[in-house]
Amino acid sequence: SFINANANMFDNFDGFVGNACSTTGLLRTYARLKGTDELINGREFFSRLPEDKEAQQALDILATNIAKQIYNLFWLLDVEKVAIGGGISRQPIVTEKINEKFREILNKHPMPRIMDTVKVEIVPATFSNDANLIGAFMTYVNLKDIIR
């Protein structure tokens, strides 16, 4: 997404949700925490996750970034369910961590009574890595007569 999540970084790709809330962003964060420029792939990252402190920290950062955007989407669109797509959505720890971070955000809110009303289900997308492609195709199928 080209939504900017940081008003102080409009001229820097790091401020965009598409970077901060993506697998690429996760792997870049991990490399930075490790003090290297070498990017590993997602499979390697998740194989290291159980024992690697920096991998756990990188996942926490990603989950926090995504949880903040879900919080914003809730207030803008009153969403009830958010499906997390992409290849990493096949890893149960991803949606578990996002749910954990989302609850932390709600628990820290200065208006706790209002936060008790926030009910958002965060789940892995049914079609994981193909969710965006199938969604785009179905949008085309449903709108093709209108577009012409």
PDB file of C-alpha atoms in Angstrom:
ATOM      1  CA  SER A   1       0.000   0.000   0.000  1.00  0.00           C
ATOM      2  CA  PHE A   2       1.106   3.533  -0.669  1.00  0.00           C
ATOM      3  CA  ILE A   3      -0.724   4.781   2.420  1.00  0.00           C
ATOM      4  CA  ASN A   4       1.792   6.694   4.498  1.00  0.00           C
ATOM      5  CA  ALA A   5       1.870   5.649   8.124  1.00  0.00           C
ATOM      6  CA  ASN A   6       4.315   8.316   9.254  1.00  0.00           C
ATOM      7  CA  ALA A   7       3.644  11.979   8.535  1.00  0.00           C
ATOM      8  CA  ASN A   8       7.331  12.752   9.073  1.00  0.00           C
ATOM      9  CA  MET A   9       8.420  10.376   6.309  1.00  0.00           C
ATOM     10  CA  PHE A  10       6.446  11.392   3.213  1.00  0.00           C
ATOM     11  CA  ASP A  11       9.635  11.522   1.170  1.00  0.00           C
ATOM     12  CA  ASN A  12      10.921   8.157   2.382  1.00  0.00           C
ATOM     13  CA  PHE A  13       9.633   4.697   1.407  1.00  0.00           C
ATOM     14  CA  ASP A  14      10.093   3.514   5.002  1.00  0.00           C
ATOM     15  CA  GLY A  15       7.002   5.517   5.971  1.00  0.00           C
ATOM     16  CA  PHE A  16       4.690   3.620   3.640  1.00  0.00           C
ATOM     17  CA  VAL A  17       2.464   0.849   4.943  1.00  0.00           C
ATOM     18  CA  GLY A  18       3.516  -1.350   2.012  1.00  0.00           C
ATOM     19  CA  ASN A  19       7.029  -1.385   3.396  1.00  0.00           C
ATOM     20  CA  ALA A  20       6.401  -1.377   7.132  1.00  0.00           C
ATOM     21  CA  CYS A  21       3.681  -4.048   6.930  1.00  0.00           C
ATOM     22  CA  SER A  22       5.129  -6.457   4.371  1.00  0.00           C
ATOM     23  CA  THR A  23       7.332  -9.512   4.267  1.00  0.00           C
ATOM     24  CA  THR A  24      10.007  -7.394   2.611  1.00  0.00           C
ATOM     25  CA  GLY A  25       9.795  -4.934   5.495  1.00  0.00           C
ATOM     26  CA  LEU A  26      10.026  -7.815   7.969  1.00  0.00           C
ATOM     27  CA  LEU A  27      13.142  -9.191   6.294  1.00  0.00           C
ATOM     28  CA  ARG A  28      14.752  -5.736   6.051  1.00  0.00           C
ATOM     29  CA  THR A  29      14.063  -5.134   9.734  1.00  0.00           C
ATOM     30  CA  TYR A  30      15.588  -8.492  10.574  1.00  0.00           C
ATOM     31  CA  ALA A  31      18.721  -7.742   8.529  1.00  0.00           C
ATOM     32  CA  ARG A  32      19.043  -4.328  10.214  1.00  0.00           C
ATOM     33  CA  LEU A  33      18.694  -5.911  13.675  1.00  0.00           C
ATOM     34  CA  LYS A  34      21.354  -8.468  12.712  1.00  0.00           C
ATOM     35  CA  GLY A  35      23.630  -5.672  11.485  1.00  0.00           C
ATOM     36  CA  THR A  36      23.822  -6.911   7.900  1.00  0.00           C
ATOM     37  CA  ASP A  37      22.656  -5.918   4.429  1.00  0.00           C
ATOM     38  CA  GLU A  38      21.995  -9.544   3.484  1.00  0.00           C
ATOM     39  CA  LEU A  39      18.305 -10.381   3.115  1.00  0.00           C
ATOM     40  CA  ILE A  40      17.172 -13.925   3.734  1.00  0.00           C
ATOM     41  CA  ASN A  41      13.912 -15.380   2.408  1.00  0.00           C
ATOM     42  CA  GLY A  42      10.745 -15.938   4.405  1.00  0.00           C
ATOM     43  CA  ARG A  43      11.249 -19.682   4.796  1.00  0.00           C
ATOM     44  CA  GLU A  44      14.696 -19.148   6.276  1.00  0.00           C
ATOM     45  CA  PHE A  45      13.357 -16.411   8.548  1.00  0.00           C
ATOM     46  CA  PHE A  46      10.613 -18.627   9.995  1.00  0.00           C
ATOM     47  CA  SER A  47      13.024 -21.533  10.462  1.00  0.00           C
ATOM     48  CA  ARG A  48      15.183 -19.216  12.608  1.00  0.00           C
ATOM     49  CA  LEU A  49      12.297 -17.637  14.503  1.00  0.00           C
ATOM     50  CA  PRO A  50      11.982 -20.040  17.462  1.00  0.00           C
ATOM     51  CA  GLU A  51      15.610 -19.557  18.562  1.00  0.00           C
ATOM     52  CA  ASP A  52      16.600 -16.174  17.121  1.00  0.00           C
ATOM     53  CA  LYS A  53      16.033 -13.104  19.325  1.00  0.00           C
ATOM     54  CA  GLU A  54      16.362 -10.672  16.413  1.00  0.00           C
ATOM     55  CA  ALA A  55      13.833 -12.657  14.352  1.00  0.00           C
ATOM     56  CA  GLN A  56      11.376 -12.523  17.247  1.00  0.00           C
ATOM     57  CA  GLN A  57      11.967  -8.781  17.588  1.00  0.00           C
ATOM     58  CA  ALA A  58      11.473  -8.232  13.831  1.00  0.00           C
ATOM     59  CA  LEU A  59       8.171 -10.152  13.939  1.00  0.00           C
ATOM     60  CA  ASP A  60       7.065  -8.053  16.924  1.00  0.00           C
ATOM     61  CA  ILE A  61       7.804  -4.878  14.952  1.00  0.00           C
ATOM     62  CA  LEU A  62       5.902  -6.138  11.896  1.00  0.00           C
ATOM     63  CA  ALA A  63       2.930  -7.259  13.995  1.00  0.00           C
ATOM     64  CA  THR A  64       2.833  -3.911  15.810  1.00  0.00           C
ATOM     65  CA  ASN A  65       2.896  -2.000  12.510  1.00  0.00           C
ATOM     66  CA  ILE A  66       0.069  -4.109  11.093  1.00  0.00           C
ATOM     67  CA  ALA A  67      -1.954  -3.892  14.317  1.00  0.00           C
ATOM     68  CA  LYS A  68      -1.701  -0.078  14.233  1.00  0.00           C
ATOM     69  CA  GLN A  69      -3.059  -0.017  10.694  1.00  0.00           C
ATOM     70  CA  ILE A  70      -5.901  -2.376  11.617  1.00  0.00           C
ATOM     71  CA  TYR A  71      -6.705  -0.024  14.500  1.00  0.00           C
ATOM     72  CA  ASN A  72      -6.844   2.901  12.047  1.00  0.00           C
ATOM     73  CA  LEU A  73      -8.969   0.929   9.573  1.00  0.00           C
ATOM     74  CA  PHE A  74     -11.397   0.035  12.323  1.00  0.00           C
ATOM     75  CA  TRP A  75     -12.049   3.699  13.106  1.00  0.00           C
ATOM     76  CA  LEU A  76     -12.260   4.679   9.442  1.00  0.00           C
ATOM     77  CA  LEU A  77     -14.335   1.787   8.118  1.00  0.00           C
ATOM     78  CA  ASP A  78     -15.804   0.030  11.179  1.00  0.00           C
ATOM     79  CA  VAL A  79     -14.383  -3.314  10.018  1.00  0.00           C
ATOM     80  CA  GLU A  80     -15.348  -6.489  11.832  1.00  0.00           C
ATOM     81  CA  LYS A  81     -12.859  -8.853  10.236  1.00  0.00           C
ATOM     82  CA  VAL A  82      -9.421  -8.411   8.700  1.00  0.00           C
ATOM     83  CA  ALA A  83      -7.823 -11.164   6.621  1.00  0.00           C
ATOM     84  CA  ILE A  84      -4.020 -11.203   6.500  1.00  0.00           C
ATOM     85  CA  GLY A  85      -2.741 -12.374   3.112  1.00  0.00           C
ATOM     86  CA  GLY A  86       0.617 -13.183   1.637  1.00  0.00           C
ATOM     87  CA  GLY A  87       2.799 -16.236   1.954  1.00  0.00           C
ATOM     88  CA  ILE A  88       3.635 -15.538   5.589  1.00  0.00           C
ATOM     89  CA  SER A  89      -0.045 -15.725   6.508  1.00  0.00           C
ATOM     90  CA  ARG A  90       0.387 -19.512   6.367  1.00  0.00           C
ATOM     91  CA  GLN A  91       2.482 -19.209   9.524  1.00  0.00           C
ATOM     92  CA  PRO A  92       0.003 -19.235  12.459  1.00  0.00           C
ATOM     93  CA  ILE A  93       2.422 -17.181  14.571  1.00  0.00           C
ATOM     94  CA  VAL A  94       1.866 -14.195  12.261  1.00  0.00           C
ATOM     95  CA  THR A  95      -1.856 -13.718  12.942  1.00  0.00           C
ATOM     96  CA  GLU A  96      -1.356 -14.731  16.587  1.00  0.00           C
ATOM     97  CA  LYS A  97       1.248 -11.991  17.019  1.00  0.00           C
ATOM     98  CA  ILE A  98      -0.880  -9.390  15.180  1.00  0.00           C
ATOM     99  CA  ASN A  99      -3.858 -10.230  17.418  1.00  0.00           C
ATOM    100  CA  GLU A 100      -1.621  -9.927  20.499  1.00  0.00           C
ATOM    101  CA  LYS A 101      -0.295  -6.518  19.412  1.00  0.00           C
ATOM    102  CA  PHE A 102      -3.798  -5.313  18.505  1.00  0.00           C
ATOM    103  CA  ARG A 103      -5.034  -6.207  21.994  1.00  0.00           C
ATOM    104  CA  GLU A 104      -2.027  -4.376  23.496  1.00  0.00           C
ATOM    105  CA  ILE A 105      -2.955  -1.230  21.551  1.00  0.00           C
ATOM    106  CA  LEU A 106      -6.544  -1.433  22.798  1.00  0.00           C
ATOM    107  CA  ASN A 107      -5.429  -2.043  26.384  1.00  0.00           C
ATOM    108  CA  LYS A 108      -3.177   1.047  26.348  1.00  0.00           C
ATOM    109  CA  HIS A 109      -5.851   3.341  24.938  1.00  0.00           C
ATOM    110  CA  PRO A 110      -6.727   6.347  27.134  1.00  0.00           C
ATOM    111  CA  MET A 111     -10.461   5.655  26.718  1.00  0.00           C
ATOM    112  CA  PRO A 112     -10.839   2.049  27.916  1.00  0.00           C
ATOM    113  CA  ARG A 113     -14.653   1.965  27.900  1.00  0.00           C
ATOM    114  CA  ILE A 114     -14.732   2.774  24.201  1.00  0.00           C
ATOM    115  CA  MET A 115     -12.034   0.187  23.527  1.00  0.00           C
ATOM    116  CA  ASP A 116     -14.225  -2.505  25.084  1.00  0.00           C
ATOM    117  CA  THR A 117     -16.574  -2.042  22.115  1.00  0.00           C
ATOM    118  CA  VAL A 118     -13.853  -2.714  19.515  1.00  0.00           C
ATOM    119  CA  LYS A 119     -14.348  -6.216  18.154  1.00  0.00           C
ATOM    120  CA  VAL A 120     -12.134  -7.029  15.191  1.00  0.00           C
ATOM    121  CA  GLU A 121     -11.387 -10.588  14.135  1.00  0.00           C
ATOM    122  CA  ILE A 122      -7.905 -10.897  12.593  1.00  0.00           C
ATOM    123  CA  VAL A 123      -7.486 -14.105  10.588  1.00  0.00           C
ATOM    124  CA  PRO A 124      -5.233 -15.542   7.878  1.00  0.00           C
ATOM    125  CA  ALA A 125      -6.650 -15.107   4.373  1.00  0.00           C
ATOM    126  CA  THR A 126      -8.142 -18.286   2.945  1.00  0.00           C
ATOM    127  CA  PHE A 127      -6.073 -17.997  -0.229  1.00  0.00           C
ATOM    128  CA  SER A 128      -2.885 -16.788   1.556  1.00  0.00           C
ATOM    129  CA  ASN A 129      -0.321 -15.778  -1.081  1.00  0.00           C
ATOM    130  CA  ASP A 130      -2.906 -15.703  -3.883  1.00  0.00           C
ATOM    131  CA  ALA A 131      -5.471 -13.596  -1.971  1.00  0.00           C
ATOM    132  CA  ASN A 132      -4.612 -10.384  -3.801  1.00  0.00           C
ATOM    133  CA  LEU A 133      -4.711 -12.027  -7.231  1.00  0.00           C
ATOM    134  CA  ILE A 134      -8.028 -13.739  -6.624  1.00  0.00           C
ATOM    135  CA  GLY A 135      -9.463 -10.541  -5.141  1.00  0.00           C
ATOM    136  CA  ALA A 136      -8.348  -8.501  -8.160  1.00  0.00           C
ATOM    137  CA  PHE A 137      -9.776 -11.101 -10.549  1.00  0.00           C
ATOM    138  CA  MET A 138     -13.113 -11.255  -8.735  1.00  0.00           C
ATOM    139  CA  THR A 139     -13.307  -7.455  -8.708  1.00  0.00           C
ATOM    140  CA  TYR A 140     -12.761  -7.485 -12.477  1.00  0.00           C
ATOM    141  CA  VAL A 141     -15.391 -10.203 -12.995  1.00  0.00           C
ATOM    142  CA  ASN A 142     -17.932  -8.306 -10.879  1.00  0.00           C
ATOM    143  CA  LEU A 143     -17.227  -4.906 -12.434  1.00  0.00           C
ATOM    144  CA  LYS A 144     -16.327  -5.700 -16.038  1.00  0.00           C
ATOM    145  CA  ASP A 145     -19.801  -4.762 -17.368  1.00  0.00           C
ATOM    146  CA  ILE A 146     -19.759  -1.478 -15.457  1.00  0.00           C
ATOM    147  CA  ILE A 147     -16.261  -0.560 -16.657  1.00  0.00           C
ATOM    148  CA  ARG A 148     -17.090  -0.910 -20.365  1.00  0.00           C
TER     149      ARG A 148
END
